[in-house]
Protein backbone atom coordinates (compact mmCIF):
# COMPACT_ATOMS: atom_id res chain seq x y z
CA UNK A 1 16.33 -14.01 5.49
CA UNK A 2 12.72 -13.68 3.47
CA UNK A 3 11.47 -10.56 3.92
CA UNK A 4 7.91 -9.60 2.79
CA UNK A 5 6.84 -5.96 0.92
CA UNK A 6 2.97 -6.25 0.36
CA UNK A 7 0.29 -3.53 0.20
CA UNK A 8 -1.78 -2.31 3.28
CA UNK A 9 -4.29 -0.10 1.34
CA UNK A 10 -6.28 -0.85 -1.79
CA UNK A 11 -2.86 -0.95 -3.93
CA UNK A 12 -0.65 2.12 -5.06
CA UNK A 13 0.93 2.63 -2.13
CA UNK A 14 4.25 2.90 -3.00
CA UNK A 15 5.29 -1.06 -2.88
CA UNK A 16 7.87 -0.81 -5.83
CA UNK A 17 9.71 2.43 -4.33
CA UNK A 18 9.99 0.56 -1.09
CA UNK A 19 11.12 -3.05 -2.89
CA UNK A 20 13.67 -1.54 -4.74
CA UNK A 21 15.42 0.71 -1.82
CA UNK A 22 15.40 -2.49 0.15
CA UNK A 23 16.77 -4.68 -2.86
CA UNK A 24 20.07 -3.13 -2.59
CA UNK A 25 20.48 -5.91 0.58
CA UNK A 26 18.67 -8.94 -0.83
CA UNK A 27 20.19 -11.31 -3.50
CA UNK A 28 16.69 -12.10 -4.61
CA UNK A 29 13.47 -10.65 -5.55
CA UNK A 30 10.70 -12.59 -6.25
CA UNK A 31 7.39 -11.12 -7.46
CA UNK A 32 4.42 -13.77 -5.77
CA UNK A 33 0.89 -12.00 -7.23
CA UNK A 34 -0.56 -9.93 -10.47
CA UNK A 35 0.04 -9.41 -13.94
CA UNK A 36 0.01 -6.47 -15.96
CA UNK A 37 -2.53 -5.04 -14.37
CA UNK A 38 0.17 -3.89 -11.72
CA UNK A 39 1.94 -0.56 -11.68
CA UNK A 40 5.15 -0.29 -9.82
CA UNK A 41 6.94 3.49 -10.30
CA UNK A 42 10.80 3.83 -9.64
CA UNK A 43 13.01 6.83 -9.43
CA UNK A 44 16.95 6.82 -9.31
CA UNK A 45 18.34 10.27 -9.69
CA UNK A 46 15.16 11.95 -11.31
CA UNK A 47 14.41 8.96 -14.13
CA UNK A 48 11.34 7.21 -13.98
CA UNK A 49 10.60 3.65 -14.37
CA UNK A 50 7.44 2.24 -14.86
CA UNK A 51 7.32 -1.48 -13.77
CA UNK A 52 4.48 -3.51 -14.09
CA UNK A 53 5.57 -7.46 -14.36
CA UNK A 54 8.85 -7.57 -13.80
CA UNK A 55 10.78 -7.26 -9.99
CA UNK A 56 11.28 -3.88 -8.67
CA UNK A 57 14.82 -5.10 -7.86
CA UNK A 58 16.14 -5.43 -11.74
CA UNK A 59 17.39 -1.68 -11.75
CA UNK A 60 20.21 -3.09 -9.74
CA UNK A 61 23.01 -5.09 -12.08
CA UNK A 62 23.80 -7.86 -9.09
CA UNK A 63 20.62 -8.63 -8.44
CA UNK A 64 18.51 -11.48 -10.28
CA UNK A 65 14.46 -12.04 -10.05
CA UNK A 66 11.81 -14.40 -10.33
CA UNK A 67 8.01 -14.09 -11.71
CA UNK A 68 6.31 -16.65 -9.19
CA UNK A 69 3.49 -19.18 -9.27
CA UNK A 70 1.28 -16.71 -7.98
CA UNK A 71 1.24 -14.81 -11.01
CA UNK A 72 -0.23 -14.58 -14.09
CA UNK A 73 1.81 -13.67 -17.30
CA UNK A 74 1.22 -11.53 -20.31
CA UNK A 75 3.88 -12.21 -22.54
CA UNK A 76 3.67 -9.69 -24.97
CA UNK A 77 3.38 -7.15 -22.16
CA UNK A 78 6.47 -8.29 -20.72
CA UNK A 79 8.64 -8.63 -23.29
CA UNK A 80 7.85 -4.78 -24.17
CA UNK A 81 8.97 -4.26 -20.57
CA UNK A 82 11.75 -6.21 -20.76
CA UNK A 83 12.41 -4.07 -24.20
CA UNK A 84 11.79 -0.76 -22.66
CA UNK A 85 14.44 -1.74 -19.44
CA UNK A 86 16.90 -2.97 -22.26
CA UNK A 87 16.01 0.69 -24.05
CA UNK A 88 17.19 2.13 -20.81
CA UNK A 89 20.88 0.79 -20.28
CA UNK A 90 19.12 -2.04 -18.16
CA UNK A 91 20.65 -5.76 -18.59
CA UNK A 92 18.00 -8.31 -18.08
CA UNK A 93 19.54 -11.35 -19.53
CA UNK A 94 20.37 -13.97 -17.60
CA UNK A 95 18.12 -12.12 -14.44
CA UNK A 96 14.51 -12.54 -14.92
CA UNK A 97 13.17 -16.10 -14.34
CA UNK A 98 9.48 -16.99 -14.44
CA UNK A 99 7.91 -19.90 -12.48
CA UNK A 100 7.14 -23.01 -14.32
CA UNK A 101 3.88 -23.10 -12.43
CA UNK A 102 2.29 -19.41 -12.91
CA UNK A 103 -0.19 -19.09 -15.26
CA UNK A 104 -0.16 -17.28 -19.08
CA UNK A 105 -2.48 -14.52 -19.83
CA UNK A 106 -3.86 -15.54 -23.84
CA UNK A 107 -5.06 -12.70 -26.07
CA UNK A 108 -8.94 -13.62 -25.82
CA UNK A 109 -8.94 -13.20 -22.13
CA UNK A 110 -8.60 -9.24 -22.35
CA UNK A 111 -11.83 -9.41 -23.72
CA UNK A 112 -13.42 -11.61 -21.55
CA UNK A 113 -12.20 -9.27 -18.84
CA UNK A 114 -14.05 -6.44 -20.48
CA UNK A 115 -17.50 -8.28 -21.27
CA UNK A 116 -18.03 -10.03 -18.02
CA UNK A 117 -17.29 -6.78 -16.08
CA UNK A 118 -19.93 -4.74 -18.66
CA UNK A 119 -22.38 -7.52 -17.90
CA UNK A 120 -22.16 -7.32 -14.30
CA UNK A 121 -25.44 -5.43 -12.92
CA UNK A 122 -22.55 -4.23 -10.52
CA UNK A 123 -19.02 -3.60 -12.31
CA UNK A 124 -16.13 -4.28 -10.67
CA UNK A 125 -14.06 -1.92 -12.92
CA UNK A 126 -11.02 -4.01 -14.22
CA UNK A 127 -8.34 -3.04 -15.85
CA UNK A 128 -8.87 -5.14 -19.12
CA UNK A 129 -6.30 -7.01 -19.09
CA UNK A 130 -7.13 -9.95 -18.79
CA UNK A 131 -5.94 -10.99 -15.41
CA UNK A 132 -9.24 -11.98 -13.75
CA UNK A 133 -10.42 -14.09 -16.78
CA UNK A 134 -6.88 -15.75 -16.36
CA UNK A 135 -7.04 -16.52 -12.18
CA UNK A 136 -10.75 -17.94 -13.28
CA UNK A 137 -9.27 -20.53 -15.64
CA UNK A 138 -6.91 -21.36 -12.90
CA UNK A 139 -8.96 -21.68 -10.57
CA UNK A 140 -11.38 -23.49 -13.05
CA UNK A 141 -8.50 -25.78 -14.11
CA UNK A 142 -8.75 -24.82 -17.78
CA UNK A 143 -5.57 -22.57 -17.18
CA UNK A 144 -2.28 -22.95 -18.99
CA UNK A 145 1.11 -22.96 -17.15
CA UNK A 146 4.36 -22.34 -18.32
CA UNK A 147 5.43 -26.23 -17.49
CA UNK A 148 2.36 -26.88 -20.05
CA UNK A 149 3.92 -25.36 -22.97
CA UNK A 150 5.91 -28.05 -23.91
CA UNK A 151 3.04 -30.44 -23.39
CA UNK A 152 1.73 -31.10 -26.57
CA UNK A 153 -1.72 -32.88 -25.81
CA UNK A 154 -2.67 -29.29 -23.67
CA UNK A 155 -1.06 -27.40 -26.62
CA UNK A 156 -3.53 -29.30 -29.07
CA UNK A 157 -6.05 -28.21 -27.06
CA UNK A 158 -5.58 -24.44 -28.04
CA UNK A 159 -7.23 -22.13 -30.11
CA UNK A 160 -5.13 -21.59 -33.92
CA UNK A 161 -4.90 -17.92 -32.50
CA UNK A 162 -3.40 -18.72 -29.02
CA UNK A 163 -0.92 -20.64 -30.66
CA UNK A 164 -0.30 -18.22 -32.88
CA UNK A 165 0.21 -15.38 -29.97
CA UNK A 166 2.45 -17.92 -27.98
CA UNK A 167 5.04 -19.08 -31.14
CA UNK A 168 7.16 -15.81 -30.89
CA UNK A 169 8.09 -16.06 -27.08
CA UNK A 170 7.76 -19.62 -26.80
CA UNK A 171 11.52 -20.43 -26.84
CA UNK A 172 12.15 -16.91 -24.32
CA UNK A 173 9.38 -17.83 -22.43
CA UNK A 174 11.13 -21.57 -22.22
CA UNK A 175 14.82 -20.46 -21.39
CA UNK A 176 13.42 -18.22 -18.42
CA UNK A 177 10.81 -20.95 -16.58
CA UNK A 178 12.19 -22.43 -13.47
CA UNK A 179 11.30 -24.51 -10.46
CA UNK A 180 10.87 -21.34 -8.39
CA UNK A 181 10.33 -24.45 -5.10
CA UNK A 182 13.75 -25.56 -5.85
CA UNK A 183 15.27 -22.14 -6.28
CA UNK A 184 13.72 -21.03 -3.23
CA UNK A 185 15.13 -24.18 -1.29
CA UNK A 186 18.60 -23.81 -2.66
CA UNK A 187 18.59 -20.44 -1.93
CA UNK A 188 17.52 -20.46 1.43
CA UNK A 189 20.44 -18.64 3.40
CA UNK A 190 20.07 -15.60 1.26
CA UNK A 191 18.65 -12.44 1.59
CA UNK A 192 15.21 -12.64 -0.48
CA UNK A 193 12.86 -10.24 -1.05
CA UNK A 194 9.51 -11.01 -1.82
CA UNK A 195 7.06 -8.72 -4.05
CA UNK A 196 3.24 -8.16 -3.76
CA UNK A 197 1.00 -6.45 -6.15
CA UNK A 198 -1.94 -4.47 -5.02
CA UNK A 199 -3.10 -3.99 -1.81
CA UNK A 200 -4.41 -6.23 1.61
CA UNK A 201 -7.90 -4.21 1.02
CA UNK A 202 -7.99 -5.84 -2.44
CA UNK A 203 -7.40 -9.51 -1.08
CA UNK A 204 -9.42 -12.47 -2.30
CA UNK A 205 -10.38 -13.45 0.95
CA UNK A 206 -9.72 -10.72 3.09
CA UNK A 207 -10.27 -7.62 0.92
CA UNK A 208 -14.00 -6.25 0.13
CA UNK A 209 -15.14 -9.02 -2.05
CA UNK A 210 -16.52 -8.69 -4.75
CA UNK A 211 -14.79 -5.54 -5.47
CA UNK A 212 -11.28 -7.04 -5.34
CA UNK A 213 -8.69 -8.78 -7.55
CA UNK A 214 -8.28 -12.23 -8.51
CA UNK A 215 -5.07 -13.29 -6.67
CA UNK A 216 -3.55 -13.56 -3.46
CA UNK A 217 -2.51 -10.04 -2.11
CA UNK A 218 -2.41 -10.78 1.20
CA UNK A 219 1.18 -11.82 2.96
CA UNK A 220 -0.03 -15.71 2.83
CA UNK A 221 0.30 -14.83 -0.86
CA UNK A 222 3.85 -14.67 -0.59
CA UNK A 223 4.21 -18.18 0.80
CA UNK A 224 1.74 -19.60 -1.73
CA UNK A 225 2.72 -17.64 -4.62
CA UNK A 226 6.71 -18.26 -4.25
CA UNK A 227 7.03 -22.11 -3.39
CA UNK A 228 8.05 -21.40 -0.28
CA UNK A 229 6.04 -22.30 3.27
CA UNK A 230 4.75 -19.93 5.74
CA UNK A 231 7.21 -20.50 8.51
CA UNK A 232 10.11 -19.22 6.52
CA UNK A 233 8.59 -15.55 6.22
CA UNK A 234 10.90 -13.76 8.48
CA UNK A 235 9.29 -10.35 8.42
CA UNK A 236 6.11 -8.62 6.37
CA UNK A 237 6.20 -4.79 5.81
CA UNK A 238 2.71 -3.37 5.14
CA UNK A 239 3.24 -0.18 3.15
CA UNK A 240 0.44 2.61 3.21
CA UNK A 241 0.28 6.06 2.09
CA UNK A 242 -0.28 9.21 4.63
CA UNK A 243 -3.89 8.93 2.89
CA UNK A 244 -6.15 6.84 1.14
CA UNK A 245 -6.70 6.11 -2.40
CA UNK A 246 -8.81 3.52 -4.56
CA UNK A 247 -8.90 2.44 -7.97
CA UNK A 248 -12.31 0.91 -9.66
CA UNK A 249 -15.69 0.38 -7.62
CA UNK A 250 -16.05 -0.57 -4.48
CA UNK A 251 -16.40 0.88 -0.87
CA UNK A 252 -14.13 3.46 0.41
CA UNK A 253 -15.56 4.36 3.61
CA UNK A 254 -13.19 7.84 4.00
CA UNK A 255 -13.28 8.95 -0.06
CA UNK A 256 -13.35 12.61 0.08
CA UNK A 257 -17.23 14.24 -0.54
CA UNK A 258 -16.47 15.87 -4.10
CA UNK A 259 -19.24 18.94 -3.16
CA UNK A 260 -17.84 19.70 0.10
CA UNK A 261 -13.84 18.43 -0.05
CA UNK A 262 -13.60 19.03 -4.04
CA UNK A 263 -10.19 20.84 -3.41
CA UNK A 264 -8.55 18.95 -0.94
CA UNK A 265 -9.46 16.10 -3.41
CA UNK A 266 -7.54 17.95 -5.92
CA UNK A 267 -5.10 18.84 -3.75
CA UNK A 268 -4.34 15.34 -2.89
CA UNK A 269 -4.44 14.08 -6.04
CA UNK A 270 -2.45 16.30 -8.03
CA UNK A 271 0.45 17.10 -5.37
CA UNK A 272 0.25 12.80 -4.76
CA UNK A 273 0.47 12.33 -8.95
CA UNK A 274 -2.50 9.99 -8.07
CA UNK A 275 -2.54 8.57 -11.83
CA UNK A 276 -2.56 5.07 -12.20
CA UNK A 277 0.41 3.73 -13.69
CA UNK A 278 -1.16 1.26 -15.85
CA UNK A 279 -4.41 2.86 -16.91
CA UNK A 280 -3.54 6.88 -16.37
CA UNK A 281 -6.74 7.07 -14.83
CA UNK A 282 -7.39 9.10 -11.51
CA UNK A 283 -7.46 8.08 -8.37
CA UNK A 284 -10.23 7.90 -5.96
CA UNK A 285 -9.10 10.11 -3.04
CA UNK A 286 -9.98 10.22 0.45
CA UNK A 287 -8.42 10.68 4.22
CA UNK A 288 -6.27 8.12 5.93
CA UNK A 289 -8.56 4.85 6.95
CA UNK A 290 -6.99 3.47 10.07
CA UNK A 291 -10.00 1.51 10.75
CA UNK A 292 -8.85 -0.29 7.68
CA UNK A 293 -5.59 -0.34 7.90
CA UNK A 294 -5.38 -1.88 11.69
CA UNK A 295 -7.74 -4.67 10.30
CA UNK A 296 -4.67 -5.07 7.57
CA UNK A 297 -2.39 -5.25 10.38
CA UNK A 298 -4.10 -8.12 11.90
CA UNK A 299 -4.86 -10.44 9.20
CA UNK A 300 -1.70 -9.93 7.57
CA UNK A 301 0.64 -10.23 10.83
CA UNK A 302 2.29 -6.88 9.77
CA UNK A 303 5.40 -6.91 11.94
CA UNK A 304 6.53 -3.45 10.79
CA UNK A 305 4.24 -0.73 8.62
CA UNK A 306 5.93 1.73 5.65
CA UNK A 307 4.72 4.93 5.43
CA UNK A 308 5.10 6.96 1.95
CA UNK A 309 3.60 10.43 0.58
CA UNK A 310 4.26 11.76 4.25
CA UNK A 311 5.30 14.81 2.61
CA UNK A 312 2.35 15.52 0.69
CA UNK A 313 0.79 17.31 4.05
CA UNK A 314 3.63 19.38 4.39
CA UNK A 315 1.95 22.77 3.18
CA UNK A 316 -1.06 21.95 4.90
CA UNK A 317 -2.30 23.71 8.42
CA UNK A 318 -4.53 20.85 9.65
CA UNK A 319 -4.87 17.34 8.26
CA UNK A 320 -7.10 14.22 9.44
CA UNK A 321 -7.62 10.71 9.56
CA UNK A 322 -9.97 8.24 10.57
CA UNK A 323 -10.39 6.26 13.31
CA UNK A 324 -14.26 4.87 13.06
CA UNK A 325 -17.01 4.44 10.86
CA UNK A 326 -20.57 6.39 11.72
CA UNK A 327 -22.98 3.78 10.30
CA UNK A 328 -26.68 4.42 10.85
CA UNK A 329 -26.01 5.81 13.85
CA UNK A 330 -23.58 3.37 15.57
CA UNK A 331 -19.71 3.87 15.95
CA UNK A 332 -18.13 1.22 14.62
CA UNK A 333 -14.50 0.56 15.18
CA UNK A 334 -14.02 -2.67 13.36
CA UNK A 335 -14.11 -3.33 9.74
CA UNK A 336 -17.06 -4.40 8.21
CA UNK A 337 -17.24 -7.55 5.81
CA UNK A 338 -20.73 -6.46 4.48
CA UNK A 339 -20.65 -4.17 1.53
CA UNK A 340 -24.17 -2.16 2.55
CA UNK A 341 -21.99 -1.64 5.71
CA UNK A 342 -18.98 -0.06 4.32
CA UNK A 343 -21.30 1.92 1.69
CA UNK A 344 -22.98 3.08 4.96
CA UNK A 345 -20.12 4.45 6.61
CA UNK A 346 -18.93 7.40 8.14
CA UNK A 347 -15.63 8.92 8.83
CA UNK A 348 -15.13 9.58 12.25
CA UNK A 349 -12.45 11.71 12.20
CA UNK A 350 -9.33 12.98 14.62
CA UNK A 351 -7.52 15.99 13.50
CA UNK A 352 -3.58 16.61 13.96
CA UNK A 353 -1.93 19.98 13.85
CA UNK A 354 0.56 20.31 10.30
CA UNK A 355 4.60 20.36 10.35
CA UNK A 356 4.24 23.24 7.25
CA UNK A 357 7.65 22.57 6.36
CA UNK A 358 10.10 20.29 3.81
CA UNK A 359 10.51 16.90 4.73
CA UNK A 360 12.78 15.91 2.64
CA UNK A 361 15.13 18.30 3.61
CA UNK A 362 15.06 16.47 7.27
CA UNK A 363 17.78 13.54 6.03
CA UNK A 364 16.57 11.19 8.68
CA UNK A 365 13.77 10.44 10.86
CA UNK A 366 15.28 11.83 14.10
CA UNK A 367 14.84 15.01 12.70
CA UNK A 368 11.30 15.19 11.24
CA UNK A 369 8.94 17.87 12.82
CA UNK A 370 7.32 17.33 16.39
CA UNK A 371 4.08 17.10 14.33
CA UNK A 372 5.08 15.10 11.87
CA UNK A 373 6.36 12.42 14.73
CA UNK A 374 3.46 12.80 16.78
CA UNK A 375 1.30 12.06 13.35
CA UNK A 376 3.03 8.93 13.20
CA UNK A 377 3.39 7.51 16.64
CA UNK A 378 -0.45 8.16 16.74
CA UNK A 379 -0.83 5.97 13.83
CA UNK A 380 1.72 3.37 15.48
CA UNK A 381 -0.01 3.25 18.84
CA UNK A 382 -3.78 2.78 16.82
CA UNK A 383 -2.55 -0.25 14.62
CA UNK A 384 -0.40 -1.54 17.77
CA UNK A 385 2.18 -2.04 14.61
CA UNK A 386 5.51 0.07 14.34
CA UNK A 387 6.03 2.50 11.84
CA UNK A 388 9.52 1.09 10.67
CA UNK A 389 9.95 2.99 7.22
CA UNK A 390 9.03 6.34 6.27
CA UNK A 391 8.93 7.65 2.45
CA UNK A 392 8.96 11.67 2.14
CA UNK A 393 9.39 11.32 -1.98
CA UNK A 394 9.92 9.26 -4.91
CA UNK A 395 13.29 8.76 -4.84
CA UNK A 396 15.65 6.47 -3.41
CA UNK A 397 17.74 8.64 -1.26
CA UNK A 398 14.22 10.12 0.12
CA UNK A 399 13.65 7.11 2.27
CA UNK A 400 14.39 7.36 6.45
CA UNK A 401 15.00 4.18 8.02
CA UNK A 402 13.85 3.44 11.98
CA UNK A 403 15.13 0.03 11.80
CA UNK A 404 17.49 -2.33 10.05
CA UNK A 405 15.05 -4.30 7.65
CA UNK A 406 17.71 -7.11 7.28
CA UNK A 407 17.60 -7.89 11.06
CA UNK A 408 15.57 -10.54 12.74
């Protein structure tokens, strides 16, 4: 069975918590989209792993994972992961394959990153690293693939310097590249996982171009970006947080007012640890979008949505969401392609009575608050998607199930 974890918001929602509590079934994980520029935090009893190219599922000892075509690979960042999982009792050897067909991330490209973003007369805000410069020479056909290293006409072609940044992983790099379409085919009646990196809102295609990232974060990404073809995509979780948050420029129709909602902001933030993992920088803030997050629903064929930081509302009286956009006037329940729109908008917002009380004392689902349930099946009934999954904390054990994610 191929089971699909991608992002419903603009990224950080909690995808790697959710990949790895659901890895404990598959036999597989494969990681279809991103580079370094992804952060993916894991806690097993209290200790903290910070993921950012490798498969949430290599905590587990039985489990083995792939870096897909869909991805673009830093190797000095990831063999400092790969170092720092080693540091921590982890075993990676033998577990962590990459794609002969995704793309490597050279040194110059970092920079690249950071001077085409500071010439922009609108900045994107990128992380640096490298990753958009990298999906351009893809997409430009410059790139270089793994399956190119040991083509020595394309390796000619290289800069002294590349070269020189390649030589100490090249025979690593060399043992770990696969035919992920072959792997995919032979492993076919096994339980695979599949891992996406940032968010639906931050889609290519679908997100709010131009403020978006370079690959495929939408579920199609998973097809494209694992060798695999759409038809054999059994079921896609969309995970979102109990609020909204955004990293870099670009629209956020519900980001909280900093004059007037200043300390909720804070609030949120703090009691959320909204930090990015890979930059440390905070988090834009704001309330839950579900204007947005239907429209992820739809164009993602979410069969079943995730729902983490539940229990960051749980000292709160009142809390709110959104459910259309004010824009000059108009209500507007569908979401906008046009950025002037989305800059435009308007919460329109629907409040819901607090559960002031300790989720993750609950155990299971059945026995969340009335008001926590009735938060959710409000959600549920405005995204006409079920709530399958709900996160009240970073840890494993923290996780209530509604329905068997392994079943068809």
């Amino acid at each position: 069975m191929n089971v699909v974890v991608m992002g419903a918001q603009w990224g950080d929602e909690g995808k790697g918590k959710i990949v790895d509590f659901l890895a404990q079934d598959a036999k597989y994980v494969v990681r279809f989209a991103g580079g370094a520029n992804a952060g993916h935090t894991i806690v097993v009893d209290g200790k903290k792993y910070a993921l950012h190219q490798v498969p949430s599922g290599i905590l587990y000892p039985d489990k083995s994972v792939f870096l897909g075509s869909g991805m673009v690979i830093d190797p000095e960042a990831l063999f400092k992961e790969l170092q720092m999982l080693k540091d921590n009792g982890i075993s990676w050897e033998g577990r962590v394959f990459i794609s002969n067909r995704a793309h490597v991330v050279l040194p110059g490209y970092r920079q690249m990153d950071k001077d085409r973003d500071a010439a922009r007369k609108r900045p994107i805000g990128t992380t640096g690293r490298g990753i958009g410069t990298t999906y351009s020479q893809k997409s430009e056909r410059d790139g270089i693939r793994l399956a190119d290293l040991d083509w020595q006409e394309k390796m000619d072609d290289l800069e002294q310097s590349d070269k020189d940044f390649l030589a100490p992983y090249m025979d690593n790099l060399l043992s770990m590249r696969v035919d992920i379409a072959a792997k995919m085919w032979e492993y076919r009646n096994e339980n695979i996982l599949f891992e996406g990196a940032q968010g639906a809102m931050l889609d290519l295609d679908s997100g709010t171009y131009p403020y978006v990232s370079s690959g495929a974060s939408c579920s199609a990404g998973a097809s494209s970006g694992a060798g695999i073809g759409p038809r054999a995509l059994d079921k896609i979780y969309g995970v979102f947080k109990a609020y909204e948050t955004r990293v870099g420029n670009g629209p956020m129709p519900t980001e909280f007012n900093d004059t007037s909602e200043g300390e909720l902001c804070n609030y949120v933030r703090n009691t959320g640890n909204e930090f990015g993992v890979t930059t440390g920088r905070p988090r834009r803030c704001g309330y839950l979008d579900l204007v947005a997050l239907r429209y992820a629903c739809h164009v993602n064929s979410i069969d079943s949505l995730v729902l983490t930081h539940l229990d960051i509302y749980d000292e709160m009286d009142e809390i709110e969401a959104c459910v259309a956009y004010d824009i000059d006037g108009k209500i507007v329940t569908d979401f906008p392609a046009g950025i002037p729109e989305l800059n435009a908008a308007k919460p329109v917002l629907e409040k819901f009575a607090g559960w002031k009380s300790d989720l993750r004392k609950c155990g299971s689902y059945a026995k969340l608050p009335k008001n926590a349930k009735k938060y959710i099946e409000y959600i549920e009934a405005f995204t006409d998607t079920p709530v399958g999954i709900v996160s009240v904390g970073a840890d494993r054990k923290e996780t209530y199930l509604r329905t068997k994610p392994w079943k068809k």
